[in-house]
Coordinates of C-alpha atoms in Angstrom, one line a residue:
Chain A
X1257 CA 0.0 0.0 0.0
X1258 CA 1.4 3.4 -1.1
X1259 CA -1.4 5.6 -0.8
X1260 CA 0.0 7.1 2.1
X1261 CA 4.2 7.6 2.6
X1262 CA 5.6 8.6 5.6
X1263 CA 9.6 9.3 6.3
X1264 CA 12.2 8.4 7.9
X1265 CA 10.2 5.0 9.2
X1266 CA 12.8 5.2 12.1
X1267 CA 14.1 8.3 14.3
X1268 CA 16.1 8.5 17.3
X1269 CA 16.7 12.2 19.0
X1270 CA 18.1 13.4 21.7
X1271 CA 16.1 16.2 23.5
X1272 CA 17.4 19.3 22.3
X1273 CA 17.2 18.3 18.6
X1274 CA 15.3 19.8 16.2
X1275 CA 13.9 17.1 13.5
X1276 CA 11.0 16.8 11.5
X1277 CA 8.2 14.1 10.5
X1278 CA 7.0 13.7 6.4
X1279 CA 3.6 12.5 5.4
X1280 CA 2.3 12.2 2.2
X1281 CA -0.6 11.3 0.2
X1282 CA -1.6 10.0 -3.2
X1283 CA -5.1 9.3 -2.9
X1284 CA -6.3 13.3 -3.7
X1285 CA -7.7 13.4 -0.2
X1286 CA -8.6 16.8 1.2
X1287 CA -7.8 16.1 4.7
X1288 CA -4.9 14.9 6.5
X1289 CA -4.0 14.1 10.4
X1290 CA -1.5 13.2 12.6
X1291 CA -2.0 10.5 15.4
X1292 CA -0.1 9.1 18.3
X1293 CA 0.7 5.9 19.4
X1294 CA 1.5 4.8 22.4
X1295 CA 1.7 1.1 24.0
X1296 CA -1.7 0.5 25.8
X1297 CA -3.5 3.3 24.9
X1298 CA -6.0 4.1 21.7
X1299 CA -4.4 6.3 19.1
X1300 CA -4.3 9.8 20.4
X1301 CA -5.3 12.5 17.5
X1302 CA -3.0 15.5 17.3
X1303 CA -4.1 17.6 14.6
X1304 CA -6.5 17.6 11.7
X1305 CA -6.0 19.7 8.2
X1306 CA -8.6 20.0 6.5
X1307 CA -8.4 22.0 3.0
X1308 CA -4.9 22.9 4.1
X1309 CA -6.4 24.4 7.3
X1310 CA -5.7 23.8 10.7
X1311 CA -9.2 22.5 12.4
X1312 CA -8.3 20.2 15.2
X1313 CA -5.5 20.6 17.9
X1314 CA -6.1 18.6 20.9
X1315 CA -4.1 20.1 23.2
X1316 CA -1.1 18.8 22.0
X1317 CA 2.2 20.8 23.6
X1318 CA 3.8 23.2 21.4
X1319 CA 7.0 21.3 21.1
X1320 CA 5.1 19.5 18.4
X1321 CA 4.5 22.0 15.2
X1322 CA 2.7 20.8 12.4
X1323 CA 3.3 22.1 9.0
X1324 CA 0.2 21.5 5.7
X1325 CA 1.7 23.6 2.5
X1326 CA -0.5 21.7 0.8
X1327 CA -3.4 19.1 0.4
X1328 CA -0.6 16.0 -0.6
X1329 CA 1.7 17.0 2.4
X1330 CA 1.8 17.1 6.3
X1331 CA 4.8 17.3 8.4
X1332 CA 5.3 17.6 12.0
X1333 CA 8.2 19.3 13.7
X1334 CA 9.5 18.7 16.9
X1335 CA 11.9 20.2 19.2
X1336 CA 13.2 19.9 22.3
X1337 CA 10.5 16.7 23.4
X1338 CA 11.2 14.6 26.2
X1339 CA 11.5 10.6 26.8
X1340 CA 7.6 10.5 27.5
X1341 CA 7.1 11.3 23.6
X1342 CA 8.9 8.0 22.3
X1343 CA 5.9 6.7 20.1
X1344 CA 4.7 5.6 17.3
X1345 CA 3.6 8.5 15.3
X1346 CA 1.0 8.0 12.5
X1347 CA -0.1 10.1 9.2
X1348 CA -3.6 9.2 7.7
X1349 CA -6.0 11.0 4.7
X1350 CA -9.3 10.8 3.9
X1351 CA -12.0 12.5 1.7
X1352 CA -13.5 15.1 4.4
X1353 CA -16.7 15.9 2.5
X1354 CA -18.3 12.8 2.2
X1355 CA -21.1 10.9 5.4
X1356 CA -18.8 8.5 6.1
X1357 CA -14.8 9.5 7.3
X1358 CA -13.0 6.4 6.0
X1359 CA -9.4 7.1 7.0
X1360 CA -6.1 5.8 4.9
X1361 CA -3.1 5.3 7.4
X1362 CA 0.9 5.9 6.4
X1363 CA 3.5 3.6 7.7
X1364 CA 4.2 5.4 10.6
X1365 CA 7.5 6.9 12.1
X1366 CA 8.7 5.1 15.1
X1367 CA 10.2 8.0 17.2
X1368 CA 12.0 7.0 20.3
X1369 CA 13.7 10.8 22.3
X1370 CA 16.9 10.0 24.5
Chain B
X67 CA -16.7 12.0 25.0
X68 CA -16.9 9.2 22.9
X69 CA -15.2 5.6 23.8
X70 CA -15.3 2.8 22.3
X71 CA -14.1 -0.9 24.2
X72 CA -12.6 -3.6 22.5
X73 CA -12.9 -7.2 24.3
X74 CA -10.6 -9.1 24.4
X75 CA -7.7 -7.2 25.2
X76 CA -5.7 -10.2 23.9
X77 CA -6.3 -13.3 22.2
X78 CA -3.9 -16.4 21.5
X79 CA -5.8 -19.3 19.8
X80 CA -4.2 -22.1 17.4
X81 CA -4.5 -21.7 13.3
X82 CA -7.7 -23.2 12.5
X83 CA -10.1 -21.8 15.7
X84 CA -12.7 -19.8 15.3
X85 CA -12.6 -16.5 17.4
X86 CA -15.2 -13.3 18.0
X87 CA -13.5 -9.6 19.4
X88 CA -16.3 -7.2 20.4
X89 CA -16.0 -3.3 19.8
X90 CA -18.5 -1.7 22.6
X91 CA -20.0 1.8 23.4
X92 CA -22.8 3.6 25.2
X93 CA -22.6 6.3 21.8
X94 CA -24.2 6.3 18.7
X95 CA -21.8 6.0 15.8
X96 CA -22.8 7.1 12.1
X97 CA -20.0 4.4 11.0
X98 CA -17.9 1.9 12.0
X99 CA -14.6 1.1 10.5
X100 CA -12.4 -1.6 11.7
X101 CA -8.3 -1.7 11.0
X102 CA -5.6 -4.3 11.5
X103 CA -2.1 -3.2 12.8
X104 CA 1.1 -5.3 12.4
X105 CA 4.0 -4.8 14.1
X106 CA 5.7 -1.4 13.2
X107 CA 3.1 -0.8 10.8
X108 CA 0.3 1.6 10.7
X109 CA -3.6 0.3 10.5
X110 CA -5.0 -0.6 7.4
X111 CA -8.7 -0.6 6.6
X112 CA -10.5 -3.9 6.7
X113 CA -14.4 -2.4 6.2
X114 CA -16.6 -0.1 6.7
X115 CA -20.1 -0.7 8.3
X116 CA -23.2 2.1 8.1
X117 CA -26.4 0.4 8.8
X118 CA -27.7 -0.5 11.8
X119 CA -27.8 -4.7 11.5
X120 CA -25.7 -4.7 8.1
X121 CA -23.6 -7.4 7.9
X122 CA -20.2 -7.3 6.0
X123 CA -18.1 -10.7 4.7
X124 CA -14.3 -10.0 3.7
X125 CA -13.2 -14.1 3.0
X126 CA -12.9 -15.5 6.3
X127 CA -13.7 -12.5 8.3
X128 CA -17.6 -11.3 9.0
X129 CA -18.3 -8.0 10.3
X130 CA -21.2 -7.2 12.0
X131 CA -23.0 -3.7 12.8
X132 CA -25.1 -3.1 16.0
X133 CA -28.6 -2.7 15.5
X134 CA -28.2 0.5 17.2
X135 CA -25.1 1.1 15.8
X136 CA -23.4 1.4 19.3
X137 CA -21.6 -1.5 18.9
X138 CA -19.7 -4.2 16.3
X139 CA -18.6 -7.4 16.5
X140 CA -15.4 -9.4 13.9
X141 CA -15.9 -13.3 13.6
X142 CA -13.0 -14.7 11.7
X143 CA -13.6 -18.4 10.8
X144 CA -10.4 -20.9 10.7
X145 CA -7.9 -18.4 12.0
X146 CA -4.4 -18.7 10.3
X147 CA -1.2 -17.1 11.5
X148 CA -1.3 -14.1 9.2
X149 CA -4.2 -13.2 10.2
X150 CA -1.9 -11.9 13.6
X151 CA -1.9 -8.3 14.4
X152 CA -3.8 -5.5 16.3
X153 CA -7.3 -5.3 15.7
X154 CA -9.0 -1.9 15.5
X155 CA -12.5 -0.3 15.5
X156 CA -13.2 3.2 15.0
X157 CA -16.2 5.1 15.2
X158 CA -17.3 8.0 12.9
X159 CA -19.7 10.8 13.1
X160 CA -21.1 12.2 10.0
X161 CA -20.1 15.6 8.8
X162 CA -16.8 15.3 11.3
X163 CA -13.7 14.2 10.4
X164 CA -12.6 12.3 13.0
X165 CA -12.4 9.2 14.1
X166 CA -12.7 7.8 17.8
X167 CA -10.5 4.6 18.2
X168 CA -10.7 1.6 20.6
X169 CA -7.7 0.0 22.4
X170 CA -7.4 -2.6 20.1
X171 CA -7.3 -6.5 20.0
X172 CA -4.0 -8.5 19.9
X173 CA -4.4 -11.3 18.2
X174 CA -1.8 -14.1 18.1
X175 CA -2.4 -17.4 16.1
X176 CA -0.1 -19.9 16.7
X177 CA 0.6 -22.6 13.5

C-alpha cells in the first residue's frame, strides 16, 4: 500500500534536537491528520487539516509543530521533546466531504527521544 | 466524549479456531470502521459498516454492525497465523472528520 508515505520509518533524537516528520498522500484526499501511538492506549489524535487548514488541535504541547503547505503534504516538527514522547507517530488521509470518514493510514515513524 | 471498548484485550488461539472480538460503546456511531495493525506498521482498513444490523463478509472475516449502531462485533472463521496483528474499531460521526478509536485487539495465532 502506497497511498500514504511517511519518512524516515525510524528516528532517534536526543532532547534538544530539532527534527521533523514527512507524510504524504496519493489518494487526492482533502484532509490529512497526525496521530499518536502509544503502547496500551488508543491512538491519540493530534491535529487535523482539513483544505490545508488547521481544524483540530487537541491540546497537543507546542513542542510539536505541524506544518500542511498543501493538500498532498503534512509534516510535523519537533523540538526539544522529552522521553515520555517516544511513540509511534501515524499520518492518515481521507476524503472530508463525504457521510462517512474512511481514514487511509501511512507507515508510521517510530520515534524513540533520548 | 466518545469511547469505544474492544474485548478481548488479547487473544492467542491455534490456526484453524474460530474467534469473535467485540468493539462496545454507550454512543451512537454514524460508521464503523475496523483496522488491522502489524508490528511497526500503521492500520490498514479492513471495512466499513453504516447500517444498523448490516452485515459485511471479507473471506474469512464477517463483520457485523449493532442494531443500534453502538456496537460491532469481527468473527474470523479458521484463523491462520497471518491473520496476527492489532485489531482496531473506530467510530465515525457524520459531517466530522474524526475518528474515535478503541484500544485494540491483539491477536496471536499460533501454527
Amino acid at each position: 500500500e502506497t497511498g500514504v508515505t511517511q519518512t524516515p520509518r525510524h528516528l532517534v533524537m536526543g532532547m534538544t534536537n530539532k527534527k521533523s516528520l514527512k507524510c504524504e498522500q496519493h489518494l487526492g484526499h482533502n484532509a490529512m491528520y497526525w496521530y499518536k501511538q502509544s503502547a496500551k492506549k488508543p491512538l491519540e489524535l493530534m491535529f487535523v487539516y482539513s483544505l490545508e487548514e488547521r481544524v483540530e488541535n487537541n491540546s497537543v504541547p507546542s513542542r510539536f509543530s505541524p506544518e500542511c503547505p498543501n493538500s498532498s503534504h503534512l509534516f510535523l516538527h519537533l523540538h526539544t521533546l522529552q522521553p515520555e514522547d517516544s511513540a509511534l507517530y501515524l499520518c492518515a488521509s481521507s476524503q472530508a466531504d463525504t457521510s462517512v470518514d474512511t481514514q487511509y493510514f501511512g507507515p508510521g515513524t517510530r520515534l524513540t527521544v533520548l | 466524549t466518545q469511547l469505544l471498548e474492544q474485548s478481548p484485550q488479547f487473544l492467542s488461539i491455534q490456526e484453524g479456531e474460530n474467534l469473535t472480538v467485540y468493539c462496545n460503546s454507550s454512543s451512537v456511531f454514524s460508521s464503523l470502521q475496523w483496522y488491522r495493525q502489524e508490528p511497526g506498521e500503521g492500520p490498514v482498513l479492513l471495512v466499513t459498516v453504516v447500517t444498523g444490523g448490516e452485515v459485511k463478509k471479507l473471506k474469512r472475516l464477517t463483520f457485523q454492525f449493532g442494531d443500534a449502531r453502538k456496537d460491532s462485533s469481527l468473527h474470523i472463521t479458521a484463523a491462520q497465523p497471518g491473520d496476527t496483528g492489532l485489531y482496531l474499531c473506530a467510530g465515525g460521526n457524520s459531517g466530522y472528520s474524526t475518528l474515535t478509536f478503541g484500544k485494540g485487539t491483539m491477536l496471536l495465532v499460533s501454527p
